[in-house]
Coordinates of C-alpha atoms and ligand atoms in Angstrom, one line a residue:
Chain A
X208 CA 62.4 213.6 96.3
X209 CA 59.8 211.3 97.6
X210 CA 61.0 209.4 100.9
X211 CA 60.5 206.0 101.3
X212 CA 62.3 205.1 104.6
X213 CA 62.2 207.4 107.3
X214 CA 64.1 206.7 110.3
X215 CA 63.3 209.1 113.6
X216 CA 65.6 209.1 117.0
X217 CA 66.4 205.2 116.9
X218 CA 68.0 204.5 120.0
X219 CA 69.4 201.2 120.9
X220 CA 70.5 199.8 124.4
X221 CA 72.1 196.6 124.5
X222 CA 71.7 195.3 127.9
X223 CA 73.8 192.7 129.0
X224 CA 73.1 191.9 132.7
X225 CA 73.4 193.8 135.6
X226 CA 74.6 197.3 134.7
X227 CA 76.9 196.1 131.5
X228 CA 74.8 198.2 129.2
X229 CA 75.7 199.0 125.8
X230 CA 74.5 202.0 124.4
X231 CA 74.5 201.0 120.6
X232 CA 72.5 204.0 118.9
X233 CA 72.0 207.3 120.1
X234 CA 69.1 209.6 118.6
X235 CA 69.7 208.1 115.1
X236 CA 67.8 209.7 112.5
X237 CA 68.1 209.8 108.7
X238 CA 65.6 209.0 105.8
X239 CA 66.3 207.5 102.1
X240 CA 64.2 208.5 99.0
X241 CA 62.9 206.8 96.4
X242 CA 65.3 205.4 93.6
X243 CA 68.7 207.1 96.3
X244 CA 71.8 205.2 97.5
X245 CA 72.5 206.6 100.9
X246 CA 75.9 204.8 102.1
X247 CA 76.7 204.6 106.2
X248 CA 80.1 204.7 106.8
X249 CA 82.0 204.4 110.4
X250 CA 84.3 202.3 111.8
X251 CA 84.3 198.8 113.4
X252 CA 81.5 198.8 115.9
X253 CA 79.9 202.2 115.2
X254 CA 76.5 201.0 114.9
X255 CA 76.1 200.8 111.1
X256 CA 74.9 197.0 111.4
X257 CA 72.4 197.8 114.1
X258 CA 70.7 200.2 111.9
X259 CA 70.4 197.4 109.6
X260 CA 69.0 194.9 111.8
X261 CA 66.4 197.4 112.9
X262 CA 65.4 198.7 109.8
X263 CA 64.7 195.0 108.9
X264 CA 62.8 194.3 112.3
X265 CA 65.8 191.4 113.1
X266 CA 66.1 193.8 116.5
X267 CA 63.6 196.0 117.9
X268 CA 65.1 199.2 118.8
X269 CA 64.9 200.5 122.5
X270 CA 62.8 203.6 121.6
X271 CA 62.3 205.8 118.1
X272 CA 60.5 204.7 114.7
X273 CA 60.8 204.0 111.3
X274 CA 58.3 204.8 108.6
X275 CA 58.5 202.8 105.4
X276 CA 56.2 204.5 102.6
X277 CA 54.6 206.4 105.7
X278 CA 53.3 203.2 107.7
X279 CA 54.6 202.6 111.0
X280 CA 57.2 199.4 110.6
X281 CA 55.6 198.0 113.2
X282 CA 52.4 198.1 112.2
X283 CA 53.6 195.8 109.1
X284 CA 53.2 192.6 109.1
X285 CA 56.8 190.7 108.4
X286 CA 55.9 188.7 105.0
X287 CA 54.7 192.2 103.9
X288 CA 57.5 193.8 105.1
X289 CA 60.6 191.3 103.4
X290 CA 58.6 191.8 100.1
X291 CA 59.5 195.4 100.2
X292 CA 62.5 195.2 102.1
X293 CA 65.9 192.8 101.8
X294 CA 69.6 192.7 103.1
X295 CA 72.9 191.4 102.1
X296 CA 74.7 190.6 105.3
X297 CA 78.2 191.5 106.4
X298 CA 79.0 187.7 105.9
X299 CA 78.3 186.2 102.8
X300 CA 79.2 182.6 103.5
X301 CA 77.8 182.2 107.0
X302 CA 74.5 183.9 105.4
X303 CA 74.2 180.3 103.7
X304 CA 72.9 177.4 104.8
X305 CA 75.8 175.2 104.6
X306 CA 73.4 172.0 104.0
X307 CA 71.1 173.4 101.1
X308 CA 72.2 174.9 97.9
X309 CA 72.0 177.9 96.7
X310 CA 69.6 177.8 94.5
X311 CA 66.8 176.7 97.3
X312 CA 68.4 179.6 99.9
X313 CA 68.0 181.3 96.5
X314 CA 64.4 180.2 96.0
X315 CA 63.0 180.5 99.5
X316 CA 61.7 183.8 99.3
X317 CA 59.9 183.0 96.4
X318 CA 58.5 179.6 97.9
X319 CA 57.5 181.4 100.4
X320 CA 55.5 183.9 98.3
X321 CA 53.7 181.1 96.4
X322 CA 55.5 181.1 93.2
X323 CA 55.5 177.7 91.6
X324 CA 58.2 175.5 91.1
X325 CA 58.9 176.2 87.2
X326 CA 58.6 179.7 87.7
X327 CA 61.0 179.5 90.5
X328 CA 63.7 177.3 89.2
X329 CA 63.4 179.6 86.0
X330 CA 63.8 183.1 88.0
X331 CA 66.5 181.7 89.9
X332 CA 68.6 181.1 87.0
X333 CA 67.9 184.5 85.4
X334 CA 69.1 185.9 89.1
X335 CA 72.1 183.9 88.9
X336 CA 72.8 185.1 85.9
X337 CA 72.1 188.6 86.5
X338 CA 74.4 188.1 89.1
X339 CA 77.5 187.0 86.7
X340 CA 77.1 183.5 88.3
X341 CA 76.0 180.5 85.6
X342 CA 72.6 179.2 86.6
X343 CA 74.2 175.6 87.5
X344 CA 75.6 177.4 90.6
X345 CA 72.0 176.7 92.1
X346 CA 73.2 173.2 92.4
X347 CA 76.2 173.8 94.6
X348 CA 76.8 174.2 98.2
X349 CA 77.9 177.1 99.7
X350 CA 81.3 175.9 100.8
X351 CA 81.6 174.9 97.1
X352 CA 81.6 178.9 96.4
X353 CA 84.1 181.5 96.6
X354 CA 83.5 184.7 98.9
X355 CA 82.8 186.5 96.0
X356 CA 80.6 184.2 94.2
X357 CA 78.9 183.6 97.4
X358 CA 78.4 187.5 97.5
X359 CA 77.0 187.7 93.9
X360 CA 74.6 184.4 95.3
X361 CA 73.8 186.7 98.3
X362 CA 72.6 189.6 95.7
X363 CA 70.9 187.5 93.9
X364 CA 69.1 186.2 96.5
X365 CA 68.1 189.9 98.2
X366 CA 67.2 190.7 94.5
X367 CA 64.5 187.8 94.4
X368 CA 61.6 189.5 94.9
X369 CA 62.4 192.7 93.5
X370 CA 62.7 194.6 96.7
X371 CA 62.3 198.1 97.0
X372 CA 64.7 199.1 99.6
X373 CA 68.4 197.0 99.6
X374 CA 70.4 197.0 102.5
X375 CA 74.0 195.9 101.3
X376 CA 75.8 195.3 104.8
X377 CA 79.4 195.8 103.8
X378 CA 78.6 193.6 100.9
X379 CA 82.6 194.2 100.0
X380 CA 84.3 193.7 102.8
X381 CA 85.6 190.6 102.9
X382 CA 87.1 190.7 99.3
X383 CA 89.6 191.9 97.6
X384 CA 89.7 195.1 95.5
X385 CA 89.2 193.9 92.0
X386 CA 86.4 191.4 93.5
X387 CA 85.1 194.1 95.2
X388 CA 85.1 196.7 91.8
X389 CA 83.0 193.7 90.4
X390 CA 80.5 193.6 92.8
X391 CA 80.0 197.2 92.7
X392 CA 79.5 197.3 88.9
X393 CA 77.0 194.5 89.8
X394 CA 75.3 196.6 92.0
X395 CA 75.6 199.4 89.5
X396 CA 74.2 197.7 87.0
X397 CA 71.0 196.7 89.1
X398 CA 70.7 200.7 89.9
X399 CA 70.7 201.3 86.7
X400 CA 68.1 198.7 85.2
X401 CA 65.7 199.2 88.4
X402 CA 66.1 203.4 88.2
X403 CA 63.3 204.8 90.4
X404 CA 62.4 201.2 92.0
X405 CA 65.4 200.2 94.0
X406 CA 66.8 202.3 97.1
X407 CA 69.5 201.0 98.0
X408 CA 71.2 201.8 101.6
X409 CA 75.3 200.9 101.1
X410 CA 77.4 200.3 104.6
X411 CA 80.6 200.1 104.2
X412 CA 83.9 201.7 106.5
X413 CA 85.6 202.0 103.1
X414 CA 85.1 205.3 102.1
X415 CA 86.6 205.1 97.9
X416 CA 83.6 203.2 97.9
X417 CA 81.1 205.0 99.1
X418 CA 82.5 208.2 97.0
X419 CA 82.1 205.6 94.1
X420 CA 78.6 204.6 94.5
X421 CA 76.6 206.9 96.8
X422 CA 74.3 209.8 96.3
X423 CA 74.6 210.8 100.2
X424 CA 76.2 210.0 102.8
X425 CA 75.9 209.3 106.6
X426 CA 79.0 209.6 109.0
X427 CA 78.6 207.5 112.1
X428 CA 80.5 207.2 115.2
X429 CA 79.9 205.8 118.7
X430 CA 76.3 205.0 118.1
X431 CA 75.9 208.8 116.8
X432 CA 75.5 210.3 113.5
X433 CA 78.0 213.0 113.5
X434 CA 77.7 214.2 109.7
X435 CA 75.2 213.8 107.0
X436 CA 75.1 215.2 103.3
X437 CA 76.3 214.9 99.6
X438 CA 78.8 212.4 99.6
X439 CA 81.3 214.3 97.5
X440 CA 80.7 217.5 99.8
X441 CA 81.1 215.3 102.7
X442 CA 84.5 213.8 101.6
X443 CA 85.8 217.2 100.4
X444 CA 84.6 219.4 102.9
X445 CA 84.1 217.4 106.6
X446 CA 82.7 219.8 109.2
X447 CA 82.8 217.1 111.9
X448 CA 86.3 216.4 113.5
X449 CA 85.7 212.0 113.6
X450 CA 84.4 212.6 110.0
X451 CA 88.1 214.5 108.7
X452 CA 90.1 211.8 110.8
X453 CA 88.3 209.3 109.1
X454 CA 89.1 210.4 105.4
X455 CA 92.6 211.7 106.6
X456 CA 93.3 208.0 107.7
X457 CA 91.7 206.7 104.3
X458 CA 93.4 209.0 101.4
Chain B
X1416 CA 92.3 162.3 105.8
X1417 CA 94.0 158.4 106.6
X1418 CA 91.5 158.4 109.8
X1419 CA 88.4 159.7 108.9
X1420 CA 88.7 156.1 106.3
X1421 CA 89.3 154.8 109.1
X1422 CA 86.5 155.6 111.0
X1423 CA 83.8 155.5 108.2
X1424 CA 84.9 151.5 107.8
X1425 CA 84.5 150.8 111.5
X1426 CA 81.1 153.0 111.4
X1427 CA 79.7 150.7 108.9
X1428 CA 81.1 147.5 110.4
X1429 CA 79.2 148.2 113.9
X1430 CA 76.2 149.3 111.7
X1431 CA 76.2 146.2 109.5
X1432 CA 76.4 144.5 113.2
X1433 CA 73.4 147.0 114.8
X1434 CA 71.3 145.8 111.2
X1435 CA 72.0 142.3 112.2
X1436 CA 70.6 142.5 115.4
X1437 CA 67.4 144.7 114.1
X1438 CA 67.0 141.8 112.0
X1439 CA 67.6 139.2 114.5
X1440 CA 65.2 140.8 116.9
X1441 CA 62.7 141.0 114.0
X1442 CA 62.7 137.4 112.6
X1443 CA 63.5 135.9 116.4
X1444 CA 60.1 134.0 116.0
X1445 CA 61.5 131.6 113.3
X1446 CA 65.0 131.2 114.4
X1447 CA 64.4 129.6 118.3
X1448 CA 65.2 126.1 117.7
X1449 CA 62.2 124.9 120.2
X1450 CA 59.2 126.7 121.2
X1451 CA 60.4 129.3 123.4
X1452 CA 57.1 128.5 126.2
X1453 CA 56.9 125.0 126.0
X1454 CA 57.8 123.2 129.3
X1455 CA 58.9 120.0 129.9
X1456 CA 59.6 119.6 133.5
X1457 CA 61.4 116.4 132.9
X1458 CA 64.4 117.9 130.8
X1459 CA 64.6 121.1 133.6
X1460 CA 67.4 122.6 135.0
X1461 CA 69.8 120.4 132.5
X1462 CA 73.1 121.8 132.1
X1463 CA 74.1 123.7 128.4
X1464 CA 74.5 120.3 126.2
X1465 CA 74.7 119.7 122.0
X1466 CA 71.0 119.7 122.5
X1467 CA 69.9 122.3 124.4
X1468 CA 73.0 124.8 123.5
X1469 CA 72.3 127.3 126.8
X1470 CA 70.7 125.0 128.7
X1471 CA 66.8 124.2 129.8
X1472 CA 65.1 126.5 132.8
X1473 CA 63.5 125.0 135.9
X1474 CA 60.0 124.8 133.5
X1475 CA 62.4 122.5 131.5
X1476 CA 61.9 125.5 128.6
X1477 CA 64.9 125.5 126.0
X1478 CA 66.7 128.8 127.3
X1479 CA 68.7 129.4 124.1
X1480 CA 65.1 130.0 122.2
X1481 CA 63.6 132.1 125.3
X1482 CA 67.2 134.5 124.6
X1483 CA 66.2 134.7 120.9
X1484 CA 62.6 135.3 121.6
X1485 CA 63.5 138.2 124.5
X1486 CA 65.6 140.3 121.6
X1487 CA 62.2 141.2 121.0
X1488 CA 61.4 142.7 124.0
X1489 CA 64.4 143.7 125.3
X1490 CA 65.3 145.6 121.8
X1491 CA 62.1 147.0 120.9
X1492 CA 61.5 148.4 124.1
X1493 CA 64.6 150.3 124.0
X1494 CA 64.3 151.2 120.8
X1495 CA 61.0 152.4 121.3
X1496 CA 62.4 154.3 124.4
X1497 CA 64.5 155.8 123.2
X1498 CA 63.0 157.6 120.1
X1499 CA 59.8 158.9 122.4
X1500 CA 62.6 160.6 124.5
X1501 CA 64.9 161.3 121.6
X1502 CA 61.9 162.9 120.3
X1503 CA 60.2 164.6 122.9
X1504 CA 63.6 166.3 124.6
X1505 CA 64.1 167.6 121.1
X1506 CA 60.8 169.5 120.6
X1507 CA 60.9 170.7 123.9
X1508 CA 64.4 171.9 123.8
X1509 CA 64.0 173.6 120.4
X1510 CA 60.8 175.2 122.1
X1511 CA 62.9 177.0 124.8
X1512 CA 65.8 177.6 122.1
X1513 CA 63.5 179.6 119.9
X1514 CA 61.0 181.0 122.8
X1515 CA 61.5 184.0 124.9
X1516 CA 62.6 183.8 128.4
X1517 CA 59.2 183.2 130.4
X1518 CA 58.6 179.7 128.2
X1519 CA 62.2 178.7 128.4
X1520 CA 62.4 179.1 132.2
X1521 CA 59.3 177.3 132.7
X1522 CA 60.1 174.4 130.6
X1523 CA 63.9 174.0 131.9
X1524 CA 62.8 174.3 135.0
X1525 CA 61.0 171.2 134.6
X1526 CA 63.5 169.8 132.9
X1527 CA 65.7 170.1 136.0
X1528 CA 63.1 168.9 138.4
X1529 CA 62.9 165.4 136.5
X1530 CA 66.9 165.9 136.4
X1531 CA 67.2 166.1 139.7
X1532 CA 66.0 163.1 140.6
X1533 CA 68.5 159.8 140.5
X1534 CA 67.0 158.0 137.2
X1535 CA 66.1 154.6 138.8
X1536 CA 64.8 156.0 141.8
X1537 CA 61.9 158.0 140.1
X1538 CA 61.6 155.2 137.3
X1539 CA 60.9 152.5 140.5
X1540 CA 58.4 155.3 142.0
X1541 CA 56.7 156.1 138.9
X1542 CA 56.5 152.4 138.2
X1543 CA 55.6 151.4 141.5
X1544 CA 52.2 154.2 141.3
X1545 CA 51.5 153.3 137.5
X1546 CA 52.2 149.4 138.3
X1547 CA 54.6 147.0 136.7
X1548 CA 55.1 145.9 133.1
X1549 CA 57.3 146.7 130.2
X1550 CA 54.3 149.9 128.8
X1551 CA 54.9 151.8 132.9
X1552 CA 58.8 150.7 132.8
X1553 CA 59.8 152.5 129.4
X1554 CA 56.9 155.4 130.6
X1555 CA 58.7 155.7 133.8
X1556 CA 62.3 156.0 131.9
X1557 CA 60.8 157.8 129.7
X1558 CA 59.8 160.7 132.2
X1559 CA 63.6 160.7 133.9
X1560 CA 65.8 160.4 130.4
X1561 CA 64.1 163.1 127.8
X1562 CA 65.7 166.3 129.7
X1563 CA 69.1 165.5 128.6
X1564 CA 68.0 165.8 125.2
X1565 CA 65.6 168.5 125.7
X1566 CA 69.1 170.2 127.2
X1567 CA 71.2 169.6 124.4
X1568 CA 68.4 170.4 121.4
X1569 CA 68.3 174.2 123.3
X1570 CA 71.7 174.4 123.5
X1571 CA 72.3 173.3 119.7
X1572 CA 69.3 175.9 118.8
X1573 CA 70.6 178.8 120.8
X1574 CA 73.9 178.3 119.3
X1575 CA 72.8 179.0 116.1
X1576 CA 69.5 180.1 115.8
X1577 CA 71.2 183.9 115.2
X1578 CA 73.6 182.2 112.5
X1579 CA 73.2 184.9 109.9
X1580 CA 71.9 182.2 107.7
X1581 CA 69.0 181.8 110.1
X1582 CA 68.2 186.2 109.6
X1583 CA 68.6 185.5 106.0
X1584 CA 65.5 183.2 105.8
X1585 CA 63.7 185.4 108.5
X1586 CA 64.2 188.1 105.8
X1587 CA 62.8 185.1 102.6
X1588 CA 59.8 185.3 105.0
X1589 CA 59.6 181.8 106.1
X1590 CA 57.3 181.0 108.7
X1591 CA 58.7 179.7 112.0
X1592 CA 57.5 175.9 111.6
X1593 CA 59.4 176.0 108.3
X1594 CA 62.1 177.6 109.7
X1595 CA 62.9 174.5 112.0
X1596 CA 62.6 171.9 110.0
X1597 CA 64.6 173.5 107.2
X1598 CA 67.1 175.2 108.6
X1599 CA 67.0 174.3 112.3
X1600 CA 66.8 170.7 112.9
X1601 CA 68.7 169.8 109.7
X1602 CA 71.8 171.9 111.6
X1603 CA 71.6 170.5 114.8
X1604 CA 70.0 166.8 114.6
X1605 CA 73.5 164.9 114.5
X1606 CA 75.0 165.2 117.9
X1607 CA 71.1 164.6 119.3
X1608 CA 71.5 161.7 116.9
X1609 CA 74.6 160.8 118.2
X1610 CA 73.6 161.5 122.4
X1611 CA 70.3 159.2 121.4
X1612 CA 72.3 156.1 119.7
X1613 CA 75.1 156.2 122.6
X1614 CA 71.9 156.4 125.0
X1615 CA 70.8 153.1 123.5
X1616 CA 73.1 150.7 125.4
X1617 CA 72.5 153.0 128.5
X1618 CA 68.8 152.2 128.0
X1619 CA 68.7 149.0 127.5
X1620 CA 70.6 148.4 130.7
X1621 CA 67.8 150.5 132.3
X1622 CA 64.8 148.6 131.5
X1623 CA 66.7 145.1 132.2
X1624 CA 67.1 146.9 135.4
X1625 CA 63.7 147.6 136.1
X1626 CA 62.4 144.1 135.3
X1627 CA 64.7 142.6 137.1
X1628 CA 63.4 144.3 140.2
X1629 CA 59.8 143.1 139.0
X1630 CA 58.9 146.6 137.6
X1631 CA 59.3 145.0 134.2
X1632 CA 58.2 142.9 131.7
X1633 CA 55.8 140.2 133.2
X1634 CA 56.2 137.0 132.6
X1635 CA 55.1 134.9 130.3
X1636 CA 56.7 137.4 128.0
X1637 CA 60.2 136.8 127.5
X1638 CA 62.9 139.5 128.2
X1639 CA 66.2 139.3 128.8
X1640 CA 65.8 141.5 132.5
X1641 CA 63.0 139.4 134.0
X1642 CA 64.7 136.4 132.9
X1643 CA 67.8 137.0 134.6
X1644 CA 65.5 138.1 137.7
X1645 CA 62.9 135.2 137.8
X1646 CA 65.6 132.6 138.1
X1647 CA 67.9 134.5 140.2
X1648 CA 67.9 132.1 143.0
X1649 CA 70.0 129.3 140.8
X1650 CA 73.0 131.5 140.1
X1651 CA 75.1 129.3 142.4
X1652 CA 73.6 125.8 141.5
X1653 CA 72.1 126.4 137.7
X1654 CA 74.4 130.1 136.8
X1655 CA 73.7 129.1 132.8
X1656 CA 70.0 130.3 133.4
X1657 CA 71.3 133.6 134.5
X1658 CA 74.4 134.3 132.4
X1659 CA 73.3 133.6 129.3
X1660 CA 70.2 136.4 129.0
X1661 CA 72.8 138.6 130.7
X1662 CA 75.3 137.7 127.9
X1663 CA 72.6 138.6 125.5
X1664 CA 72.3 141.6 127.2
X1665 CA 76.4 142.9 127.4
X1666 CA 76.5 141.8 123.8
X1667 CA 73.2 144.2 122.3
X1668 CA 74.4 146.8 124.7
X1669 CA 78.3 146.7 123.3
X1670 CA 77.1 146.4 119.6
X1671 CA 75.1 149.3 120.2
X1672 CA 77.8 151.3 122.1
X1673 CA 80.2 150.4 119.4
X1674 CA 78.0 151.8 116.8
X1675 CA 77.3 155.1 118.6
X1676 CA 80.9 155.7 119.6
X1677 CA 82.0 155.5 115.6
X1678 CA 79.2 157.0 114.8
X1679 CA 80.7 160.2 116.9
X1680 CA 83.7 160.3 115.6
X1681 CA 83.0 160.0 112.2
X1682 CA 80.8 162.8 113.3
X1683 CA 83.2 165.1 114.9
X1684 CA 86.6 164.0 113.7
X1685 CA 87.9 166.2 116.2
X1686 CA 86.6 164.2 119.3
X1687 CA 88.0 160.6 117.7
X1688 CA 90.5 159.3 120.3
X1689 CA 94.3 159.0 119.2
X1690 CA 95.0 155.2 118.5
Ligands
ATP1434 N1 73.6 191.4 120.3 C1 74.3 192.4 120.9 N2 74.5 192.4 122.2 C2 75.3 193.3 122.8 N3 75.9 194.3 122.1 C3 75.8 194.3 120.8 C4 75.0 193.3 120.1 N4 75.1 193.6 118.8 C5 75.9 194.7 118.6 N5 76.3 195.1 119.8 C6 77.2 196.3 120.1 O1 76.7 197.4 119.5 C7 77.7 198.2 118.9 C8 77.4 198.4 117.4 O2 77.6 197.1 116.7 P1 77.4 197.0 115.1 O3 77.4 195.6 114.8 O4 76.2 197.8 114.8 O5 78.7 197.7 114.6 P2 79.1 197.9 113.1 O6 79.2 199.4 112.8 O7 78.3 197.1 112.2 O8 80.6 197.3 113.1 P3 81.4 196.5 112.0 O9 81.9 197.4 111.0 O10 82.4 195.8 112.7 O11 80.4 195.5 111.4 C9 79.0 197.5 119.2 O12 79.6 198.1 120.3 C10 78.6 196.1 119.5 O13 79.5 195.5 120.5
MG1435 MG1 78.5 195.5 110.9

């Protein structure tokens, strides 16, 4: 399978004044291919986030790199970089301007990328749509929303400009089950439509999940990754001790 | 839910009261009863009568029409004081917010130098090098008041310029100019809003202040400060001369006060005082 995110010894070092470092990544290395849904699961704290943030350039890690399609990350230039590359964040809600509605948080991407105003207003009702929201959502504000509808809002949004890679920071978390067995089918549903043209990397420290949705998966503890591989192999057969804790606790 | 009512009625009472005055100040030319400059050195000094409501100045000049005229003056100024610092501390302070460490230092550093200094003692020297009038006097205040907003505009940036709505737009690509006038500066205008209208009564006080001790408005121009200090001599024989710009003055400055404290609580309904 061709690779289109490479990640090669990230390390990340938090430091917080005199001697109150925090070693947030150790030697983290993985790489996603084209079309795969790799999921990241660990507990609280693990590191799973930071990955995110660094794959996204919101943090620079301390040392180590990250190829996308074979180019350096840093050697491309942002507005390039969040056409290819787009995140749901852990909080769906707070991700929200709380004084613009969602249809021009929606929008901004595509503002930014010169689309005009017709074409935007249109796409951003398809992608509400698409979503399972009704276009007139656009016109609320995000307080107006429910967590999950502001999750399907925050999909929508990532989805604008048909990235290729989707980082969904536990896009689930913060719902409940039968919310979250929506927004999976969601996602789903985009895999399915976008085959080949939407990698998708899925964090989550719910591991039913994960066995649901992802192709691999990465085990992650302590800023290290302590297990890598099929996900069903992972979950039926850990190796790692952390890793068999982990599903013991879950199942 | 009975309070916040509450609140917004008094907020628009003391604004209704604050347009009043803008418009006072505005149309003073047409509503002074004499000509404001005209002296008549035969009617001077007389006592507040049915005629001459506040009272006539040792020039014989009406002084309830010189208090109309110096709402000009005295408002404006302020007004116009307090937007340039209002202004200025709030582009610098969302500079350091959003700049890395070496441009923040630099700049707060400043900020705390011009702190440092008591207010009216660096407005008097800056005044004193730059001369008098009204132009050096709201300069000098100027150059003393803007790093309390600069301050507060960092602080309000820094708290949430890593909201993850912020990252989210980082991520739509939008350019750092954009950034701060959509999603900053929207988020984080009211309390500098707030800080700048409560600063208003504050002000005004200031630059009455400085005129008075001469570092002012010049005469022939009206304003309530130099008023009050031009005739200071007759508080004990002719006190109406003196009082009644200084009434003009406690009045603007609690109208304004007024406005700003509502104006507070109805934004923060946590901060209103229990009645
Ligand atoms: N800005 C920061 N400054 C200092 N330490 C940080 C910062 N961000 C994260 N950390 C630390 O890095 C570690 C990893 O955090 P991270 O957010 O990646 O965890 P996570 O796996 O996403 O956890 P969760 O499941 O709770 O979201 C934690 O120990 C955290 O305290
Ligand atoms: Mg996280």
């Amino acid at each position: 399978m061709e690779q289109i995110l490479e990640v090669d010894k990230l390390n990340c070092i938090f430091n917080k004044g005199k001697k109150r470092e925090v070693t947030a990544l150790k030697s983290v290395s993985f790489s996603l291919g084209k079309g795969e849904c790799l999921g990241i699961i660990g507990e609280s704290g693990s590191g799973k986030s930071t990955v995110a943030r660094i794959v996204t350039r919101l943090l620079s890690a301390t040392n180590g790199s990250v190829m996308l399609e074979g180019d350096d990350l840093n050697n491309i230039s942002k507005k390039e970089l969040y056409k290819k590359i787009q995140m749901v964040f852990q909080t769906p809600v707070e991700s929200f301007n709380p004084r613009l509605r969602i249809g021009v948080s929606v929008a901004e991407s595509l503002k930014n990328a010169g689309y005009s105003t017709s074409e935007t207003k249109e796409r951003v009702a398809n992608l509400l749509e698409e979503c399972g929201l009704t276009s007139d959502y656009a016109n609320r504000f995000p307080h107006e929303l429910s967590g999950g509808e502001c999750q399907r809002a925050a999909i929508a949004r990532a989805l604008a400009i048909s990235p290729d890679i989707l980082i969904c920071d536990e896009a689930t978390s913060s719902l409940d089950v039968t919310v979250q067995k929506e927004i999976i089918a969601l996602l789903d549903n985009i895999r399915k439509a976008k085959g080949e043209d939407i990698s998708i990397i899925f964090i989550s420290h719910d591991i039913a999940l994960v066995q649901a949705f992802c192709d691999r998966v990465i085990v992650m503890n302590k800023g290290e990754i302590v297990e890598m591989g099929d996900t069903d192999e992972v979950i039926k057969n850990p190796k790692d001790e952390y890793t068999k804790k982990l599903i013991a606790s879950v199942l | 839910m009975m309070k916040k009512i509450d609140v917004k009625k008094k907020m628009i009472f003391f604004g209704i009261l604050v347009v009043l005055l803008l418009l006072f100040s505005v149309f003073c030319d047409y509503l002074t009863p004499y000509d404001p400059n005209e002296q008549d050195l035969s009617i001077a000094k007389q006592a507040p009568s049915a005629e001459h409501l506040f009272g006539t100045d040792r020039y014989g000049r009406d002084m309830l029409s010189r208090v109309i005229v110096g709402s000009k003056a005295s408002i404006f100024s302020t007004l116009l004081l307090v937007a340039i610092i209002t202004v200025i501390g709030t582009i610098i302070g969302i500079i350091c917010g959003l700049s890395g460490k070496v441009v923040d230092v630099v700049l707060m550093r400043i900020a705390d130098i011009f702190l440092a200094f008591p207010g009216l003692v660096f407005a008097l020297a800056i005044a004193g090098v730059l001369g008098g009038g009204l132009h050096n006097a709201i300069i000098a205040l100027a150059a003393v008041s803007w790093p309390k907003f600069a301050r507060l505009a960092r602080s309000q940036t820094l708290a949430i310029k890593e909201e993850p709505y912020i990252e989210a737009s980082k991520l739509a690509g939008t350019s750092t100019i954009k950034m701060v006038f959509k999603h900053i500066l929207p988020n984080i205008i009211g309390p500098i809003l707030v800080t700048g209208v409560l600063d208003i009564g504050t002000m005004m006080m200031e630059l009455a202040g400085l005129s008075f001790l001469g570092l002012g408005a010049k005469p022939p121009i009206a304003e309530w400060g130099s008023m009050m200090s031009d005739n200071r001599s007759m508080l004990a024989t002719q006190p109406w001369i003196v009082l009644t710009p200084g009434i003009a003055i406690f009045v603007s400055v609690m109208i304004f006060n007024l406005f700003g404290d509502t104006l507070r609580d109805f934004a923060d309904p946590k901060s209103s005082r229990r009645k």
